[in-house]
C-alpha atoms as one frame of an Amber mdcrd trajectory, in Angstrom:
protein
  49.492  85.076  75.435  51.974  87.727  76.258  55.506  88.180  74.459  59.048
  87.533  76.049  61.532  90.105  77.080  65.241  89.701  76.233  68.067  91.799
  77.463  70.815  91.119  75.037  74.342  92.066  75.365  75.904  92.984  72.053
  79.513  93.347  73.209  82.076  96.244  73.326  82.006  97.329  69.645  83.002
  94.820  67.138  79.980  93.181  65.386  81.850  89.991  65.153  82.070  89.879
  68.983  78.288  89.492  69.202  77.578  85.910  70.517  75.711  83.474  68.362
  72.639  83.444  70.532  72.538  87.193  70.592  72.715  87.373  66.835  69.826
  84.748  66.468  67.441  86.647  68.862  68.193  90.003  67.330  67.276  88.506
  63.803  64.143  86.800  65.264  62.731  89.641  67.428  59.513  91.382  66.518
  60.677  94.642  68.515  64.199  95.809  68.766  64.782  98.302  71.490  67.981
 100.568  71.939  69.058 103.471  73.851  70.545 106.832  72.629  71.301 110.348
  73.842  69.409 113.220  72.214  71.716 113.252  69.274  70.058 110.008  68.319
  73.211 107.948  67.704  73.174 104.461  69.350  76.141 102.469  70.056  74.247
  99.213  70.654  72.152  99.514  67.465  75.199 100.250  65.388  76.875  96.908
  66.809  73.703  95.123  66.086  72.930  96.495  62.617  74.318  93.388  60.717
  71.858  91.189  62.369  68.567  93.214  61.882  66.046  92.252  59.316  63.360
  94.343  57.494  60.011  94.593  58.944  61.001  94.804  62.527  59.744  97.495
  64.919  62.413  99.613  66.427  61.876 101.553  69.665  64.475 104.254  70.517
  64.689 105.321  73.880  66.157 108.744  74.110  67.571 109.829  77.409  65.891
 113.099  78.462  68.765 114.533  80.521  72.314 114.200  81.660  73.756 115.052
  85.238  75.108 118.248  83.901  71.732 119.664  82.822  69.320 118.696  85.619
  68.791 119.626  89.068  66.704 116.405  89.695  68.534 113.907  87.538  67.465
 110.808  89.413  63.785 111.917  89.439  63.758 112.615  85.638  65.507 109.509
  84.915  63.026 107.226  87.012  60.168 108.854  85.304  61.903 108.243  81.720
  62.260 104.492  82.647  58.597 104.112  83.823  57.427 105.725  80.496  59.788
 103.381  78.710  58.559 100.380  80.547  55.060 101.262  79.681  55.999 101.340
  75.914  57.598  97.903  76.115  54.771  96.447  78.167  52.386  97.357  75.185
  54.417  95.330  72.909  54.659  92.396  75.313  50.774  92.476  75.982  50.323
  92.431  72.270  52.359  89.016  72.114  55.408  90.554  70.609  59.144  89.298
  71.461  61.045  92.254  72.578  64.881  92.299  72.410  66.502  95.287  74.254
  70.025  95.861  73.009  72.830  96.703  75.594  76.263  97.557  74.728  78.745
  95.190  76.492  76.760  93.026  79.050  73.135  94.048  80.076  73.849  93.714
  83.813  77.271  95.308  83.673  76.416  99.036  84.180  73.857  98.484  81.413
  70.728 100.635  80.883  68.800  97.246  80.366  68.628  96.578  84.169  66.429
  99.471  84.796  63.672  97.989  82.457  64.433  94.696  83.758  63.419  95.652
  87.313  60.179  97.118  85.994  59.070  94.377  83.703  60.573  90.893  84.621
  58.138  90.279  87.515  55.360  90.745  84.986  56.646  88.913  81.884  58.856
  86.170  80.961  62.435  87.578  80.730  65.787  86.289  79.812  69.316  88.080
  79.773  71.813  87.100  77.306  75.329  88.098  78.442  77.708  89.943  76.247
  81.445  90.580  76.202  82.211  93.462  78.630  84.493  96.414  77.774  86.738
  95.367  80.539  87.491  91.994  78.907  87.821  93.802  75.499  90.320  96.281
  76.995  92.423  93.744  78.365  92.311  91.990  74.999  93.389  95.005  73.006
  96.259  95.962  75.276  97.394  92.352  75.376  97.838  92.081  79.151  95.932
  89.628  81.401  93.523  91.309  83.806  94.137  88.882  86.734  96.317  85.855
  87.453  96.304  83.348  90.256  94.778  84.799  93.458  94.681  88.438  92.329
  91.396  90.308  92.771  89.820  92.310  90.126  88.143  95.630  91.401  85.757
  97.435  88.935  85.089 101.189  89.889  83.043 103.939  88.171  84.896 106.936
  87.564  81.925 108.902  89.111  83.178 108.123  92.501  84.836 110.958  94.740
  88.474 111.215  94.315  89.207 110.188  97.973  86.969 107.020  97.484  88.955
 106.089  94.299  92.224 106.413  96.011  90.962 104.245  98.928  89.946 101.314
  96.342  93.214 101.639  94.506  95.425 101.181  97.557  95.169  97.488  97.538
  97.491  96.995  94.621  95.361  94.378  92.905  94.101  94.968  89.171  91.548
  97.500  88.700  89.190  98.623  85.951  87.674 102.246  85.975  84.663 102.811
  83.894  82.793 105.975  82.805  85.695 108.112  82.055  84.659 111.152  79.834
  84.324 114.183  82.113  85.594 112.286  85.128  89.096 111.508  83.643  90.937
 114.394  85.428  89.591 113.173  88.698  90.435 109.487  87.920  94.039 110.671
  86.855  94.437 112.550  90.172  93.446 109.597  92.040  95.791 107.306  90.303
  98.559 109.578  91.024  97.749 109.968  94.581  97.581 106.156  94.901 100.961
 105.861  93.223  99.572 103.789  90.509  99.504 106.136  87.495 102.371 104.392
  85.925 100.466 101.200  85.933  97.438 102.485  84.200  96.485 101.925  80.578
  93.936 104.046  78.662  91.473 102.249  76.353  89.016 104.161  74.153  86.244
 102.395  71.997  87.891  98.947  72.227  87.513  96.593  69.391  85.984  99.409
  66.876  87.539 101.245  64.147  88.089 104.170  66.488  89.904 102.235  69.081
  92.661 104.000  70.841  95.222 102.690  73.593  97.949 104.372  75.406  99.683
 104.681  78.824  96.955 106.618  80.680  99.691 109.203  82.050 100.127 110.336
  78.367  96.491 111.006  77.561  95.157 114.479  77.315  92.015 115.075  79.352
  90.550 116.990  76.413  88.175 114.839  74.110  88.140 111.651  76.440  84.758
 110.046  75.540  82.524 108.190  78.104  83.172 104.984  76.149  86.528 104.632
  77.516  88.306 103.041  80.533  91.381 102.834  82.585  92.946  99.514  83.296
  95.493  98.368  85.765  96.102  94.888  84.684  97.680  91.901  86.411 101.050
  92.716  88.145 102.805  89.580  86.941 101.838  90.479  83.535 103.939  93.619
  83.715 107.091  92.245  84.941 110.137  91.310  82.965 110.256  87.589  83.197
 113.640  86.242  84.621 114.707  89.473  86.149 114.983  89.280  89.932 115.302
  92.275  92.219 115.385  93.323  95.861 113.211  96.273  97.023 113.777  97.202
 100.786 110.396  98.625 101.798 109.652 100.888 104.813 106.233  99.932 106.448
 106.152 102.987 108.476 105.948 102.863 112.447 102.527 101.244 112.640  99.366
 100.630 110.567  98.432 100.630 106.839  97.426 104.383 106.857 101.075 105.201
 107.306 102.104 103.004 104.422 102.969 105.025 101.195 101.308 104.062  97.917
 104.649 103.181  96.409 105.495 100.701  99.330 102.141  99.233  99.008 102.628
  98.637  95.307 106.142  97.146  95.706 104.606  94.726  98.322 101.752  93.711
  96.030 104.180  93.032  93.169 106.512  90.921  95.125 106.968  87.234  94.690
 108.544  86.718  98.102 108.349  88.786 101.335 111.476  88.665 103.675 111.695
  90.244 107.064 111.596  90.116 110.815 108.447  88.002 111.891 106.843  90.879
 113.778 106.951  93.314 110.726 106.132  90.682 108.289 102.816  89.900 110.107
 101.859  93.371 109.485 101.627  92.778 105.630  98.477  91.287 104.502  98.722
  87.665 103.328  98.735  87.146  99.638  98.438  83.508  98.684 100.295  83.899
  95.765 103.454  85.040  97.598 106.064  83.365  99.601 106.708  84.722 103.088
 110.148  84.079 104.611 110.099  85.175 108.428 113.117  85.372 110.761 114.452
  86.519 114.101 115.389  90.301 114.610 119.030  89.363 115.088 120.033  87.818
 111.735 120.083  90.984 109.386 122.964  89.871 107.321 121.583  86.506 106.826
 118.316  87.861 106.002 119.829  90.162 103.361 121.785  87.340 101.932 118.809
  85.148 101.727 116.742  87.826  99.875 119.715  88.567  97.353 119.848  84.935
  96.760 116.260  84.635  95.840 116.412  87.601  93.531 119.501  86.237  91.879
 117.314  83.259  90.926 114.845  85.515  89.260 112.480  86.413  92.181 111.109
  89.808  92.915 111.897  90.105  96.451 110.471  92.814  99.174 112.453  93.046
 102.462 110.341  94.842 104.908 111.413  97.043 107.579 109.487  98.975 110.171
 109.637 102.814 109.845 112.141 103.968 107.067 114.321 101.003 105.877 117.391
 103.426 105.888 117.116 104.542 109.612 118.714 101.683 111.962 116.890  99.119
 109.633 117.414  96.557 106.850 118.482  99.137 103.922 122.042  99.186 104.959
 122.312  95.598 105.822 120.943  94.654 102.374 123.360  97.190 100.612 126.410
  95.973 102.458 125.822  92.340 101.604 124.951  93.292  97.873 128.704  94.553
  97.493 129.730  90.869  97.579 130.802  89.819  93.991 128.055  87.116  93.779
 125.288  89.556  94.018 126.858  92.000  91.623 124.083  91.864  89.235 121.153
  91.974  91.506 119.268  95.294  91.426 118.575  96.726  94.832 115.993  99.551
  95.288 115.263 101.148  98.700 111.812 102.709  99.313 111.320 105.183 102.106
 108.994 104.938 104.939 107.546 107.340 107.664 109.992 107.245 110.588 109.307
 106.514 114.160 110.816 109.770 115.063 108.651 111.796 112.974 105.672 109.886
 113.914 106.209 110.627 117.462 107.157 114.221 116.856 103.874 114.633 115.229
 101.874 113.594 118.115 103.682 115.992 120.492 103.722 118.820 118.118 106.902
 119.948 116.366 109.700 119.095 118.651 111.999 118.404 115.444 111.382 121.872
 114.099 114.940 122.923 114.217 118.211 121.164 113.861 118.263 117.474 115.495
 120.220 114.341 115.405 119.272 110.629 115.650 121.117 108.267 117.948 120.602
 104.703 118.800 121.191 103.667 122.541 121.772 100.006 121.407 125.259  99.071
 122.145 124.761  95.673 120.425 126.537  96.865 117.198 128.857  99.647 118.657
 130.581 100.160 121.925 128.911 102.271 124.644 131.782 104.559 124.659 130.940
 105.709 121.050 127.468 106.193 122.165 128.486 108.495 125.050 130.841 110.398
 122.786 128.006 111.252 120.458 125.637 112.089 123.114 128.235 114.475 124.625
 128.769 116.000 121.199 125.075 116.576 120.412 124.455 117.934 123.954 127.245
 120.384 123.638 125.863 121.438 120.094 122.507 121.946 121.586 120.689 119.601
 119.137 117.317 118.028 119.784 117.924 114.376 120.190 115.794 111.394 118.733
 116.824 108.392 120.521 115.952 105.010 119.139 116.333 101.736 120.825 116.408
 103.219 124.240 115.990  99.973 126.335 115.296  96.201 126.001 114.854  93.364
 128.274 118.586  92.701 128.335 119.623  96.584 128.233 118.198  98.191 131.336
 120.832 100.854 132.325 121.391 102.880 129.299 118.318 105.468 129.532 119.733
 106.320 133.133 123.267 106.842 131.843 122.163 108.910 128.919 119.826 111.075
 130.981 122.601 111.803 133.497 125.037 112.604 130.751 122.696 114.996 129.116
 121.859 116.812 132.469 125.389 117.925 132.538 124.568 120.173 129.510 120.866
 120.682 129.582 118.386 122.304 132.040 116.498 119.790 134.339 113.200 121.332
 132.790 114.306 120.359 129.293 111.121 118.719 127.642 111.300 115.014 126.827
 108.682 113.244 124.763 108.361 109.648 125.451 106.497 107.975 122.703 105.362
 104.338 122.797 103.584 102.150 120.142 102.716 105.286 118.320 100.037 104.436
 115.575  99.433 101.210 117.255  96.702  99.964 119.664  98.818 100.548 122.870
  99.890 104.224 121.831 100.888 106.547 124.685 102.600 109.825 124.420 103.700
 111.763 127.379 105.735 114.949 128.071 108.197 114.889 131.227 111.070 117.057
 132.391 114.601 115.587 131.615 115.178 115.477 135.369 111.905 113.388 135.891
 112.526 110.835 133.104 112.170 107.421 134.788 114.103 104.756 133.096 111.820
 102.172 134.463 108.941 103.356 132.222 110.952 103.109 129.009 111.150  99.957
 127.164 111.931  98.574 123.567 108.777  99.990 122.065 109.537 103.546 123.126
 111.245 106.379 121.324 112.517 109.471 123.025 112.650 113.050 121.803 114.818
 115.257 124.067 114.646 119.009 123.466 117.228 121.459 123.078 117.600 124.819
 125.029 114.992 126.214 122.641 112.312 123.562 122.929 109.208 124.901 124.574
 105.864 123.497 125.721 102.875 125.572 125.154 100.051 125.947 127.617  98.086
 123.324 125.832 100.997 120.809 126.270 102.335 121.076 122.654 105.975 120.583
 122.336 107.578 122.556 119.659 111.347 123.901 118.790 111.155 127.208 117.013
 112.814 127.738 113.540 114.634 130.783 114.863 117.720 130.373 116.953 118.880
 133.294 119.182 121.516 135.373 117.593
């Protein structure tokens, strides 16, 4: 009769965190197996030491290589585990009970799994779970890992930096394992994702050598393999009862143009407030309340957001593009001057503007001095718009024109074109960008004299060149940095 194989998790480091079942099986085992590097020290054996008994056979499995000193790491490791499996099979064939110790949990980045794959189909096998380093890390820093509908992501620090940044972009809690030599890359990825300030460093959790610190304060020298980075639950990090309004720029289109800072603010919010079209661009989080409204009630929307914050809610007001450019930031700040909202903090987070997005598609038409004008006369008289267009034309500035037309405003583009033609050459390049970054993106370059108002709608932005703006033979539009003397 053959013996039985056990993969036994012994937890993160403190022997008192070994489960009752794990302690019993360790004490009853005929053979106790543990891994170590070539230095011979085994974390798992040290944890299990109080539960060992005299007379047990100990099998030490010494890793032959590391990734730094082998040209064929995977090949050598595979051969190593084949040899280890054969050693354990000999004990099992002899009818002995074999316990393989695993720091943490056997199936959580554990070495035991490689033996399990090679032996479990031939012998009776059982896995005994253990407390993971992730759970231990959250416990020692005293912060919940996940709350409500948050999603925990566990990443190996061995991933490329770009892959780490992509996984970090979601804003939910994250644990990053296997630091050591990967620490500089992990730190870089956290910084690029805008989440470095959230991250905690935990080293050798629950042991006498335990160390915790904000990850941003940790020196890369001396960071051991048995350490991890934790970005715990967002609600756990906030100050209870303190509401605030954060005005967030979503950029002109999809999530690839959303800054990590804005993404983090959206993830941390209790409430999202905004024009329904823009709000629909933010992924649904079941724990958040969403308050959509029409595009013509900016002051009411601002007051609503500030009132929520006054009652202790963390509110994100969303804007397309940059919230400070013809968007919600000024509306919120204006309403916030009212005495009733004097104690409500308001923060504005920038976003990529539509003008810059369109310009990037065309080349560099905003390479020199330029001005930004809205053709909407809903909030200011047309006479004021005409005066500003005239002044910009006389000053030979490139113009970025927002809100050129809508269903109810159909004549402004023609008026603006004719006014500018009194000061600009008919050959002046005009970039017409529509839905840039979206599924219906279209960018075209026309002469000012050929600008057809009927082709311009509310989803367009116009960039009208100065006397120096050029179109290259490849169709690229740019305004040189030098101006003629």
